[in-house]
Amino acid sequence: MTMKDIVKKRLLITGVSGLLGNNLAYCLKNTYDILGLYNAHGVEIEGIKTRKIELTSETAVEKIIEEFDPDIIIHCAAISDVDFCEDHQDLAQQVNVSGTRFLVNQALKNGAKFVYISTDLLYGDSPKNPLPEDFPVHPTNYYALTKYQGEREAARVPEALILRTNLFGWNIQNKFSLAEWVIHELSAGKRIQGFQDTYFSSIYTFELARIIDQAIEKDLKGIYNCGSSTFMSKNEFARRIADYFQLNKSCIQAISIDQAHLKAPRRKNLGLDVRKMEAALGRAFPTLEESIEKFYDDYQKGIPGIIKQNNFRKIFPVLDHIPYGRQSIMQEDIQAVVDVLKSNYLTQGPKIPEFENGLRDITTARHCVAVNSATSALHIACLAADIGPGDEVITTPITFVASANCIVYCGGKPVFADIDARTYNISTQEIEKKITERTKAVIPVHFAGQSCDMDAIRDMIRVKERAYGHRIYLIEDACHALGSFYKNTRVGSCAYSDMTTLSFHPVKHITTGEGGAVLTNDKGVWRKLCYLRSHGITSDPEEFVHKDTAFEPAQEKGEVPVKRPWYYEQTYLGFNYRITDMQCALGSSQLKKLDQFRQRRREIVNAYNEAFARTDGLTIPYEADAGDSNFHLYVLLFDFENMELNRTQLMLKLREYGVYSQVHYIPVYTQPFYQKTFATRWGDCPEAEHYYHRCLSLPLYSSMTDDDVGQVITAIRKLARMRSRV
């Protein structure tokens, strides 16, 4: 026996964070040396190497294939959301077709076996099931078209194995296969709809993994249907899942798929004739009933928890309670920081502009200055607006004290305008009442992630500027709102303002530990912000004042003067507000997951809203039509005056359930410093005070599990009871 006989074959699995990719890795990890590739959803699987890759980058694909040199490639990765593909056809084409082409090119180059996971949606519609491989292909939606194009790319590999399939199983991510969705919805007592006229031959993923392993061992090639050996309607499938898991089948409503109003067209007969592959492998495939039974048996053995436990281990920290907010740090974030620690620069290096450019790209602002905290960001923004003694700056009382403190740092006077009763944001009408000839700036705070009505605020300020004959700066405090939209424009674009500030505190959507940034579209303002961040110093020859001392005198006529290497000038009184490369490396890594974090928060918010919308004494957050909030906070209003528990009692009782909550915020003007310094008092902003006495922020962060969310909902429902009126 040679060493080659002992060494495991190298297997590359794309889409390892997806349902099939993960289950394949779990099932085959003892047989192969596996490298799993993922894109947006980082995972850790015991015994498996995983790496992030952008499959739409030909260079990245070539590099990773050269490094790993796989014997076999199983290509599972795809955008498989049918309706999403219909709306985002360019992206679907890039990922599902171009990504496959790049992999195929490398498989041809290094001689790897290529297994392509296709779909049962390729065939034309038929009045009967099941459909054999030679049935005419006629993709009915864009997803199916891209998968067929992917098949054609895969077929360029002479020994390629192409599997047309449909599957269900236990996901590693916080998302559901059809079977998991049925269990989740019925377990929550929700009513669901099952298509009674849509038939399929879906197969349990672990059964499919075993079939794929056998097909590779037999070096099978060509196109095969690979599913369960029988088919049933999706309505019947849901009912059988309910039977096994002892859930209420009466909550399943049988409907036609024609009633579903789906964006992309679907076929009704998706049954697959799998006899060709059964014959090739010399084995019978499980019936769909047997697939469901094995799915349930694995549930009984705790397989879902085993699959997910390694995935959840990737998110740090691990806590024994549910905080109101926390960071979600993944392995790639840690690696990004470690890479900087091993590099030449810990600060003032290349990771800072890289992070700033990422923020510019995500917000569409022209300029960005990253600093060591959001307070520093707001401070230099106020300085860049030339706020000083005698100036008034209007802001909201429902914010963290830093929003007002930065005005005071500059010698200005904060003026508090009351909030809107529905959005809890500063009221445009109240701003208008507070503006005087001494107003130098307005700082609207996008509370909890929902944008203020910037269009109305800007227009009103323009009128006041003409009336008073001077500029009034508009500075958005968007420390809660990275990833939010206003009128289809990204918050941070500065489309309505002079500057926008951001925060990267650990409870925000993305974190740098501590950190902040100022965005602007004004180059002059940007240059001043850069000065203020770093002691007011510049080393740019074009900005030097004392040119005679900055350069060596020319020795000969016509010689260009040489800048003295050590020379710099201080032209402003600046600060050391610099952020480090370590922080920015973490920020850049986190920024790649912003949309993922935002989507998960929205899922949690939807669950909360559904649970609390019709609960006596509770008011869920209002969302204005013009905005699309990232939901930094989920604030419920409680009718504490008529409840069994007051706010203190409720918060302490919630902790007994492992649920931590918070109050956002105490009106700033009620703080002793402001009362003493600016003669503010209770009663100045009635709406803010009414809000304050009723508000409570519930846990909301992207790594919350569905169990966490359920725990919060259960605790609130149990504890937030109205007093008896008898």
XYZ file of C-alpha atoms in Angstrom:
726
model
C 0.000 0.000 0.000
C 1.414 3.383 -0.982
C 1.098 6.675 0.899
C -1.318 7.865 -1.786
C -3.645 4.986 -0.898
C -3.649 6.110 2.764
C -4.080 9.853 2.182
C -7.704 10.961 1.955
C -8.919 12.472 -1.270
C -9.378 16.223 -1.171
C -13.008 17.316 -1.514
C -13.990 20.940 -2.141
C -17.600 21.827 -1.263
C -18.996 25.199 -2.275
C -21.890 26.607 -0.286
C -20.809 24.865 2.923
C -22.976 27.217 4.982
C -26.051 26.106 3.038
C -28.331 23.170 3.752
C -26.828 20.571 1.412
C -23.241 21.814 1.591
C -23.204 21.648 5.370
C -24.905 18.264 5.550
C -22.494 16.889 2.958
C -19.519 18.128 4.978
C -20.954 16.643 8.170
C -21.694 13.303 6.503
C -18.420 12.946 4.539
C -15.860 14.500 6.906
C -14.448 11.124 7.949
C -14.066 9.974 4.349
C -12.461 13.004 2.712
C -10.110 15.869 3.480
C -12.711 18.630 3.064
C -12.430 22.355 2.410
C -15.795 24.104 2.587
C -16.302 27.474 0.915
C -18.853 30.065 2.022
C -19.663 33.646 1.094
C -21.876 35.710 3.398
C -22.529 33.235 6.210
C -19.355 32.140 7.939
C -19.440 28.723 9.611
C -17.213 26.532 11.721
C -17.619 22.754 11.443
C -15.584 20.418 13.595
C -13.087 18.504 11.477
C -13.681 20.697 8.415
C -11.613 23.580 7.070
C -13.828 26.468 5.934
C -12.931 29.614 4.027
C -14.733 32.661 2.745
C -14.709 33.209 -1.018
C -16.392 35.356 -3.617
C -17.234 32.843 -6.356
C -17.894 35.670 -8.801
C -14.182 36.542 -8.643
C -12.311 34.416 -11.178
C -9.006 35.306 -9.519
C -10.235 34.190 -6.094
C -11.524 30.885 -7.500
C -8.289 30.213 -9.343
C -6.215 30.952 -6.241
C -8.158 28.680 -3.909
C -8.236 25.761 -6.382
C -4.494 26.063 -6.894
C -3.881 26.124 -3.146
C -6.164 23.209 -2.178
C -5.781 21.165 -5.400
C -9.013 19.169 -4.911
C -9.614 15.735 -6.334
C -13.373 16.355 -6.298
C -15.496 19.527 -6.406
C -19.143 19.414 -5.311
C -20.726 22.691 -6.372
C -23.720 23.400 -4.119
C -23.468 27.192 -3.893
C -26.191 29.175 -5.626
C -28.748 31.868 -5.091
C -31.719 29.542 -4.777
C -34.482 31.951 -3.715
C -36.647 31.757 -6.830
C -38.413 35.095 -6.364
C -35.161 36.862 -5.422
C -33.563 35.634 -8.642
C -36.492 36.979 -10.614
C -35.938 40.456 -9.095
C -32.108 40.350 -9.159
C -31.301 38.674 -12.458
C -27.837 40.183 -12.886
C -26.746 38.888 -9.490
C -28.298 35.476 -10.143
C -26.424 35.306 -13.442
C -23.111 36.230 -11.802
C -23.387 33.726 -8.953
C -25.222 30.811 -10.558
C -23.625 30.923 -13.999
C -20.357 32.891 -13.901
C -19.372 31.342 -10.576
C -19.965 27.872 -12.029
C -17.957 28.752 -15.131
C -14.953 29.841 -13.055
C -15.053 26.597 -11.052
C -15.397 24.490 -14.198
C -12.408 26.248 -15.773
C -10.275 25.292 -12.790
C -11.656 21.731 -12.659
C -10.615 21.300 -16.290
C -7.211 22.750 -15.491
C -6.417 20.487 -12.533
C -8.429 17.390 -13.566
C -10.859 17.379 -10.636
C -14.084 15.371 -10.630
C -16.956 17.885 -10.881
C -20.376 17.325 -9.260
C -22.992 19.945 -10.033
C -26.135 20.238 -7.903
C -28.982 21.336 -10.164
C -32.730 21.631 -9.637
C -36.005 19.867 -10.377
C -37.387 23.110 -11.829
C -35.740 22.689 -15.241
C -38.345 20.540 -16.922
C -41.297 21.793 -18.874
C -44.717 21.353 -17.321
C -46.345 17.963 -17.662
C -49.819 16.675 -16.810
C -48.292 13.677 -15.047
C -45.469 12.649 -12.710
C -42.716 11.513 -12.476
C -40.507 13.057 -15.179
C -37.472 11.206 -16.615
C -34.145 12.842 -17.517
C -35.007 12.962 -21.239
C -38.173 14.997 -20.658
C -37.850 18.369 -22.480
C -36.103 21.133 -20.541
C -38.115 24.340 -20.337
C -37.132 26.614 -17.412
C -40.183 28.530 -16.203
C -38.360 31.141 -14.090
C -35.005 32.899 -14.016
C -33.575 30.737 -11.234
C -34.259 27.600 -13.280
C -32.735 29.249 -16.353
C -29.499 30.039 -14.512
C -29.298 26.503 -13.154
C -29.725 25.103 -16.662
C -26.998 27.441 -17.903
C -24.900 26.183 -14.992
C -25.524 22.604 -16.143
C -24.209 23.500 -19.574
C -21.077 24.955 -18.005
C -20.611 21.831 -15.853
C -21.033 19.570 -18.879
C -17.770 20.967 -20.266
C -16.037 18.670 -17.767
C -16.095 15.262 -19.536
C -16.569 13.286 -16.310
C -19.040 15.712 -14.696
C -21.956 14.412 -12.636
C -25.061 16.611 -12.793
C -27.829 15.944 -10.279
C -31.331 17.367 -10.652
C -32.859 17.328 -7.197
C -35.073 18.857 -4.526
C -34.188 18.505 -0.869
C -35.100 19.221 2.740
C -33.234 18.779 5.993
C -31.744 20.433 9.059
C -30.051 23.773 8.419
C -26.922 25.021 10.128
C -28.105 28.625 9.665
C -31.062 30.429 11.181
C -33.186 29.767 8.141
C -35.537 26.979 7.187
C -35.903 24.269 4.628
C -39.562 23.573 3.800
C -39.858 20.885 6.482
C -38.247 23.113 9.142
C -40.550 25.988 8.181
C -43.620 23.790 8.607
C -42.430 22.730 12.075
C -41.582 26.300 13.090
C -44.867 27.806 11.980
C -47.120 25.066 13.350
C -45.192 24.980 16.655
C -45.995 28.683 17.044
C -49.672 28.002 16.446
C -49.648 29.795 13.099
C -51.806 28.902 10.132
C -49.993 27.951 6.937
C -50.966 27.166 3.382
C -50.007 23.987 1.534
C -50.135 23.688 -2.241
C -52.424 20.768 -3.008
C -51.721 20.846 -6.753
C -47.897 21.019 -6.620
C -46.085 17.669 -6.418
C -42.417 16.951 -5.734
C -39.948 14.157 -4.943
C -37.933 15.971 -2.284
C -35.249 13.930 -0.548
C -33.741 14.228 2.932
C -30.267 15.796 2.689
C -28.412 13.071 4.580
C -29.921 10.462 2.252
C -28.835 12.585 -0.710
C -25.313 12.916 0.778
C -24.965 9.144 0.997
C -26.142 8.770 -2.611
C -23.629 11.397 -3.795
C -20.814 9.628 -1.928
C -21.706 6.332 -3.623
C -21.976 8.033 -7.034
C -18.478 9.515 -6.632
C -17.104 6.151 -5.559
C -18.587 4.541 -8.706
C -17.324 7.497 -10.801
C -20.821 8.130 -12.149
C -21.045 10.757 -14.867
C -23.832 12.380 -16.843
C -27.225 13.854 -15.907
C -29.382 12.097 -13.327
C -32.556 12.794 -11.424
C -31.807 12.323 -7.733
C -34.693 12.501 -5.294
C -37.054 10.314 -3.358
C -38.503 7.440 -5.363
C -42.082 8.622 -4.812
C -43.776 12.025 -4.853
C -46.558 13.793 -2.995
C -48.181 17.226 -2.941
C -46.626 19.938 -0.810
C -49.837 20.060 1.174
C -49.591 16.348 1.936
C -45.891 16.773 2.760
C -46.746 19.436 5.362
C -49.418 17.177 6.846
C -47.015 14.230 7.104
C -44.444 16.445 8.856
C -47.200 17.521 11.255
C -48.056 13.874 11.915
C -44.499 12.899 12.814
C -43.939 15.941 15.034
C -47.432 15.764 16.574
C -48.441 19.239 15.411
C -51.903 20.552 14.643
C -52.788 19.649 11.038
C -55.928 21.772 11.179
C -53.663 24.836 10.862
C -52.703 23.704 7.334
C -54.962 25.154 4.659
C -54.929 23.408 1.299
C -54.784 25.871 -1.590
C -53.774 25.960 -5.253
C -50.378 27.407 -6.074
C -52.272 29.701 -8.446
C -53.655 31.479 -5.353
C -50.211 32.218 -3.929
C -49.382 35.286 -6.064
C -45.699 34.326 -6.353
C -43.437 36.676 -8.306
C -41.816 33.946 -10.387
C -43.837 31.298 -12.217
C -43.669 27.745 -10.841
C -44.384 24.318 -12.282
C -46.926 22.102 -10.595
C -45.537 18.651 -11.407
C -42.024 18.340 -9.995
C -41.939 14.583 -9.465
C -38.654 13.000 -10.553
C -38.215 9.576 -12.118
C -35.067 8.307 -10.363
C -34.935 4.784 -11.850
C -31.954 5.594 -14.080
C -29.747 6.494 -11.116
C -31.107 3.650 -8.977
C -30.046 1.246 -11.711
C -26.619 2.876 -12.086
C -25.921 2.551 -8.375
C -27.669 -0.783 -7.932
C -29.800 0.408 -5.025
C -33.307 1.597 -4.262
C -33.789 5.221 -3.252
C -35.941 6.058 -0.208
C -39.582 6.931 -0.755
C -40.609 10.426 0.278
C -42.357 8.902 3.286
C -39.090 7.185 4.262
C -37.197 10.446 3.800
C -39.593 12.171 6.203
C -39.218 9.299 8.667
C -35.391 9.565 8.569
C -35.671 13.351 8.992
C -37.732 12.744 12.142
C -35.443 9.964 13.405
C -32.436 12.302 13.193
C -34.420 14.909 15.095
C -34.978 12.331 17.842
C -31.209 11.672 17.904
C -30.452 15.383 18.386
C -28.857 15.834 14.964
C -30.194 19.426 14.456
C -28.507 20.571 17.656
C -25.262 18.780 16.779
C -25.223 20.450 13.350
C -25.945 23.900 14.736
C -23.741 23.824 17.824
C -20.532 24.321 15.895
C -22.115 27.098 13.891
C -23.239 28.949 16.986
C -19.797 28.498 18.492
C -18.530 30.791 15.763
C -20.366 33.770 17.254
C -18.744 35.346 20.264
C -19.202 36.003 23.123
C -21.129 33.016 24.492
C -23.425 34.230 27.277
C -25.672 32.660 29.891
C -28.347 35.337 29.450
C -29.965 37.406 26.708
C -28.660 41.018 26.810
C -30.506 43.909 25.196
C -27.672 44.182 22.663
C -24.253 42.745 21.940
C -21.636 42.302 19.246
C -21.604 39.319 16.891
C -17.968 38.394 16.323
C -17.168 35.586 13.918
C -13.980 33.738 13.110
C -13.245 35.825 10.036
C -13.455 38.971 12.202
C -10.914 37.537 14.617
C -8.648 36.525 11.754
C -8.820 40.023 10.262
C -7.527 41.501 13.524
C -4.853 38.814 13.897
C -3.630 39.558 10.367
C -3.113 43.202 11.329
C -1.268 42.223 14.504
C 1.158 40.320 12.278
C 1.531 43.223 9.818
C 3.757 46.322 9.735
C 1.000 48.698 10.832
C -1.061 48.708 13.995
C -2.195 52.293 13.443
C -2.081 54.944 10.690
C -1.813 52.135 8.143
C -3.745 50.897 5.087
C -6.700 49.368 6.970
C -8.022 52.822 7.864
C -8.649 54.080 4.307
C -9.865 50.586 3.407
C -12.559 50.837 6.086
C -13.389 54.417 5.122
C -13.767 53.394 1.482
C -16.085 50.568 2.533
C -18.279 53.035 4.418
C -18.293 55.384 1.432
C -19.338 52.549 -0.859
C -22.145 51.376 1.432
C -23.550 54.880 2.046
C -22.632 56.528 -1.295
C -21.132 59.547 0.534
C -18.101 61.103 -1.189
C -15.826 61.414 1.843
C -15.347 59.599 5.149
C -13.201 60.190 8.222
C -13.025 57.293 10.685
C -12.244 58.121 14.322
C -11.914 56.400 17.692
C -15.506 56.915 18.887
C -18.858 58.257 17.789
C -18.475 61.022 20.384
C -15.230 62.065 18.690
C -17.017 61.951 15.332
C -19.783 64.261 16.524
C -17.284 66.564 18.250
C -15.197 67.177 15.133
C -18.378 67.495 13.050
C -19.487 70.324 15.352
C -16.045 71.923 15.106
C -16.096 71.602 11.313
C -19.417 73.476 11.410
C -17.644 76.284 13.314
C -19.894 75.955 16.345
C -18.606 78.163 19.141
C -19.575 80.398 22.071
C -22.892 82.160 21.547
C -24.115 79.610 19.004
C -27.254 77.537 19.557
C -27.615 74.014 18.221
C -30.961 72.226 18.177
C -31.152 68.522 18.931
C -33.448 65.925 20.460
C -33.772 65.115 24.167
C -34.241 61.395 23.425
C -30.658 60.471 22.715
C -27.463 59.576 24.513
C -25.922 62.583 26.279
C -23.015 62.700 23.799
C -25.278 64.226 21.140
C -25.670 67.314 23.323
C -22.275 67.180 25.047
C -20.434 67.699 21.762
C -22.215 71.002 21.320
C -21.072 72.072 24.797
C -17.486 70.947 24.060
C -17.416 73.614 21.346
C -18.829 76.317 23.612
C -22.276 76.187 22.065
C -25.663 75.941 23.739
C -27.851 72.874 23.144
C -31.510 73.629 22.538
C -33.867 70.673 22.912
C -36.825 70.312 20.546
C -39.559 67.845 21.479
C -40.108 64.538 19.693
C -42.779 63.201 17.378
C -45.194 61.046 19.413
C -45.174 58.204 16.871
C -41.571 57.911 15.618
C -39.866 59.182 18.816
C -37.620 61.236 16.493
C -37.193 64.986 16.772
C -40.250 66.830 15.447
C -39.788 69.108 12.433
C -42.448 71.446 13.777
C -40.703 71.668 17.149
C -37.364 72.399 15.457
C -38.999 75.266 13.592
C -40.276 76.742 16.868
C -36.791 76.628 18.403
C -34.762 78.139 15.544
C -33.534 81.703 16.199
C -30.967 84.020 14.662
C -28.403 82.386 16.985
C -29.000 78.876 15.600
C -25.781 77.568 14.032
C -26.757 73.944 13.446
C -29.445 71.306 13.825
C -28.527 67.727 14.835
C -31.404 65.296 14.158
C -30.834 61.879 15.749
C -32.166 58.861 13.848
C -33.471 57.170 16.959
C -33.458 53.343 17.070
C -32.504 53.301 13.366
C -35.517 55.121 11.913
C -34.564 58.174 9.897
C -35.901 61.575 10.838
C -37.941 63.382 8.180
C -34.821 64.842 6.599
C -36.528 66.251 3.523
C -38.886 68.360 5.623
C -36.142 69.383 8.064
C -33.815 70.466 5.268
C -36.496 72.484 3.481
C -37.500 74.229 6.688
C -33.863 75.062 7.484
C -33.349 76.557 4.019
C -36.251 78.910 4.673
C -34.756 79.917 8.028
C -31.336 80.493 6.458
C -32.850 82.997 4.065
C -34.751 84.660 6.910
C -31.700 85.044 9.170
C -29.099 85.547 6.450
C -26.605 82.910 7.547
C -25.849 79.232 7.056
C -27.385 76.645 9.395
C -25.507 73.360 9.334
C -27.442 70.112 9.267
C -25.577 67.234 10.961
C -27.233 63.819 11.051
C -26.522 61.750 14.147
C -26.912 58.347 12.503
C -25.152 56.392 15.234
C -28.180 54.065 15.339
C -28.854 54.028 11.624
C -26.094 52.450 9.521
C -27.976 50.294 7.029
C -31.218 52.294 7.213
C -32.908 54.023 4.292
C -34.870 57.241 3.884
C -36.930 57.719 0.722
C -34.940 54.897 -0.938
C -31.663 56.671 -0.123
C -29.106 55.201 2.249
C -28.769 56.970 5.560
C -25.232 58.363 5.505
C -25.365 59.527 1.896
C -25.561 63.148 3.132
C -28.169 63.766 0.445
C -30.035 66.003 2.907
C -27.251 67.149 5.231
C -23.759 68.582 5.515
C -22.389 65.718 7.591
C -23.494 62.384 9.048
C -21.946 60.656 12.062
C -21.830 56.907 12.702
C -21.075 54.684 15.693
C -19.368 51.298 15.864
C -19.946 50.558 19.539
C -20.416 46.807 20.224
C -24.219 47.029 20.410
C -24.465 48.687 16.986
C -24.988 46.820 13.706
C -21.250 46.530 13.118
C -18.481 47.123 15.622
C -14.853 48.192 15.790
C -14.842 47.825 19.587
C -15.153 51.570 19.976
C -15.215 53.754 16.929
C -17.085 56.235 14.799
C -16.988 58.091 11.505
C -18.060 61.314 9.846
C -19.395 61.268 6.293
C -19.676 64.321 4.055
C -19.937 65.309 0.402
C -18.007 68.574 0.958
C -14.281 68.246 0.235
C -13.429 71.324 2.278
C -15.285 69.978 5.300
C -13.567 66.609 4.810
C -10.103 68.186 4.870
C -10.932 70.049 8.070
C -12.227 66.834 9.668
C -8.959 65.106 8.762
C -7.001 67.890 10.474
C -9.151 67.755 13.585
C -8.775 63.975 13.875
C -4.974 64.104 14.121
C -3.707 67.075 16.151
C -4.496 69.601 13.415
C -1.363 68.439 11.617
C -0.705 67.965 7.900
C 2.250 66.572 5.952
C 0.764 67.504 2.578
C 3.085 70.027 0.829
C 0.167 71.640 -0.981
C -1.360 72.602 2.364
C 1.795 74.039 3.972
C 1.743 77.667 5.031
C 5.509 78.124 5.492
C 6.772 76.930 2.153
C 10.199 78.450 2.783
C 10.885 76.170 5.747
C 9.159 73.096 4.289
C 11.537 72.627 1.361
C 15.278 72.484 0.793
C 16.356 75.505 -1.275
C 17.039 74.707 -4.886
C 20.792 74.321 -5.530
C 20.597 75.112 -9.208
C 18.348 77.221 -11.350
C 15.278 75.297 -12.475
C 15.739 72.579 -9.850
C 12.530 71.450 -8.105
C 12.725 72.091 -4.332
C 12.733 68.896 -2.261
C 10.364 68.557 0.723
C 12.175 68.005 3.993
C 11.202 64.438 5.040
C 10.564 65.323 8.687
C 8.513 68.431 8.059
C 4.874 68.868 9.081
C 2.676 71.782 10.071
C -0.101 72.279 12.602
C -2.749 74.617 11.219
C -5.663 73.800 13.573
C -6.002 72.895 17.235
C -6.781 69.245 16.655
C -7.103 66.120 18.761
C -5.808 62.587 18.875
C -9.042 60.979 17.710
C -7.293 58.464 15.448
C -8.679 54.968 15.052
C -6.316 51.977 14.776
C -5.768 49.526 11.928
C -6.866 46.722 14.240
C -10.228 48.413 14.762
C -10.645 49.160 11.065
C -9.787 45.601 10.062
C -12.549 44.411 12.368
C -14.894 47.072 10.965
C -14.217 46.098 7.342
C -14.847 42.433 8.139
C -18.080 43.281 9.938
C -19.208 45.645 7.184
C -19.371 42.719 4.746
C -22.095 41.218 6.936
C -24.153 44.417 7.377
C -27.007 43.249 5.136
C -27.011 39.848 6.844
C -27.128 41.478 10.296
C -29.866 43.838 9.150
C -31.991 41.039 7.720
C -31.746 38.997 10.915
C -32.767 41.977 13.040
C -35.784 42.511 10.795
C -36.793 38.864 11.248
C -36.653 39.302 15.028
C -38.610 42.551 14.850
C -41.301 40.866 12.765
C -41.598 38.119 15.395
C -41.865 40.687 18.183
C -44.437 42.744 16.302
C -46.572 39.708 15.611
C -46.394 38.654 19.255
C -47.127 42.045 20.815
C -49.303 43.903 18.290
C -52.556 42.829 19.922
C -51.370 42.667 23.542
C -53.162 44.976 25.972
C -50.957 47.691 27.390
C -48.191 47.388 24.775
C -47.437 49.648 21.800
C -45.117 48.309 19.108
C -42.769 50.622 17.138
C -44.295 52.784 14.424
C -42.575 52.803 11.042
C -42.995 55.881 8.831
C -43.668 55.243 5.152
C -40.627 57.264 4.049
C -38.163 55.177 6.040
C -36.805 51.654 6.149
C -35.251 51.167 9.558
C -32.312 48.903 10.345
C -33.848 48.476 13.843
C -30.901 49.183 16.083
C -33.355 49.078 18.996
C -36.737 47.481 19.559
C -38.602 49.794 21.915
C -41.967 48.777 23.336
C -44.158 51.273 25.148
C -45.822 49.877 28.284
C -48.888 51.209 30.038
C -47.102 50.877 33.376
C -49.726 52.937 35.213
C -52.250 50.168 34.650
C -49.985 47.117 34.877
C -49.287 44.772 37.745
C -45.558 45.562 37.641
C -43.860 48.914 37.330
C -40.822 49.293 35.072
C -38.232 48.536 37.736
C -40.104 45.432 38.849
C -40.557 44.257 35.276
C -36.865 44.682 34.409
C -35.791 42.760 37.514
C -38.327 39.997 36.896
C -37.202 39.706 33.269
C -33.657 39.106 34.516
C -34.922 36.119 36.456
C -36.003 34.758 33.048
C -32.522 35.473 31.678
C -33.772 38.472 29.685
C -32.010 41.836 30.084
C -33.672 45.044 28.952
C -32.735 48.735 28.903
C -34.228 52.244 28.808
C -33.372 54.482 25.847
C -33.194 57.282 27.013
C -33.595 59.564 29.990
C -34.333 62.999 28.449
C -30.955 64.736 28.295
C -32.199 68.071 29.639
C -33.251 66.408 32.916
C -29.638 65.557 33.760
C -28.182 67.621 36.645
C -25.429 69.105 34.451
C -27.897 70.532 31.960
C -30.298 71.753 34.593
C -27.458 73.554 36.366
C -25.672 74.887 33.275
C -28.565 75.734 30.955
C -31.531 76.037 33.364
C -33.445 73.180 31.721
C -36.156 71.426 33.702
C -38.785 68.708 33.679
C -41.691 69.834 31.542
C -39.586 71.301 28.735
C -40.515 68.521 26.253
C -43.822 66.844 27.232
C -43.811 64.216 24.461
C -40.271 63.141 25.321
C -41.252 62.750 28.960
C -44.409 60.814 28.119
C -42.289 58.481 25.998
C -39.598 58.133 28.672
C -42.005 57.016 31.374
C -43.333 54.175 29.176
C -40.394 52.912 27.102
C -38.401 49.713 27.436
C -35.926 48.256 24.910
C -36.074 44.490 24.419
C -33.109 42.320 23.345
C -32.263 42.760 19.677
C -29.031 41.660 18.016
C -28.212 39.617 14.947
C -26.959 36.462 16.696
C -30.154 35.965 18.688
C -31.515 32.501 18.021
C -35.181 31.735 17.482
C -35.152 30.155 20.942
C -33.824 33.424 22.387
C -36.589 35.367 20.669
C -39.201 32.912 21.930
C -37.802 33.218 25.457
C -38.178 37.015 25.356
C -41.720 36.826 23.972
C -42.770 34.267 26.578
C -41.325 36.337 29.426
C -43.004 39.578 28.291
C -46.366 37.876 27.771
C -46.204 36.318 31.213
C -45.021 39.392 33.142
C -46.582 42.371 31.339
C -50.109 41.883 32.627
C -52.719 44.554 33.152
C -54.131 45.045 36.650
C -57.587 43.652 37.212
C -60.283 46.317 36.912
C -62.564 44.497 39.335
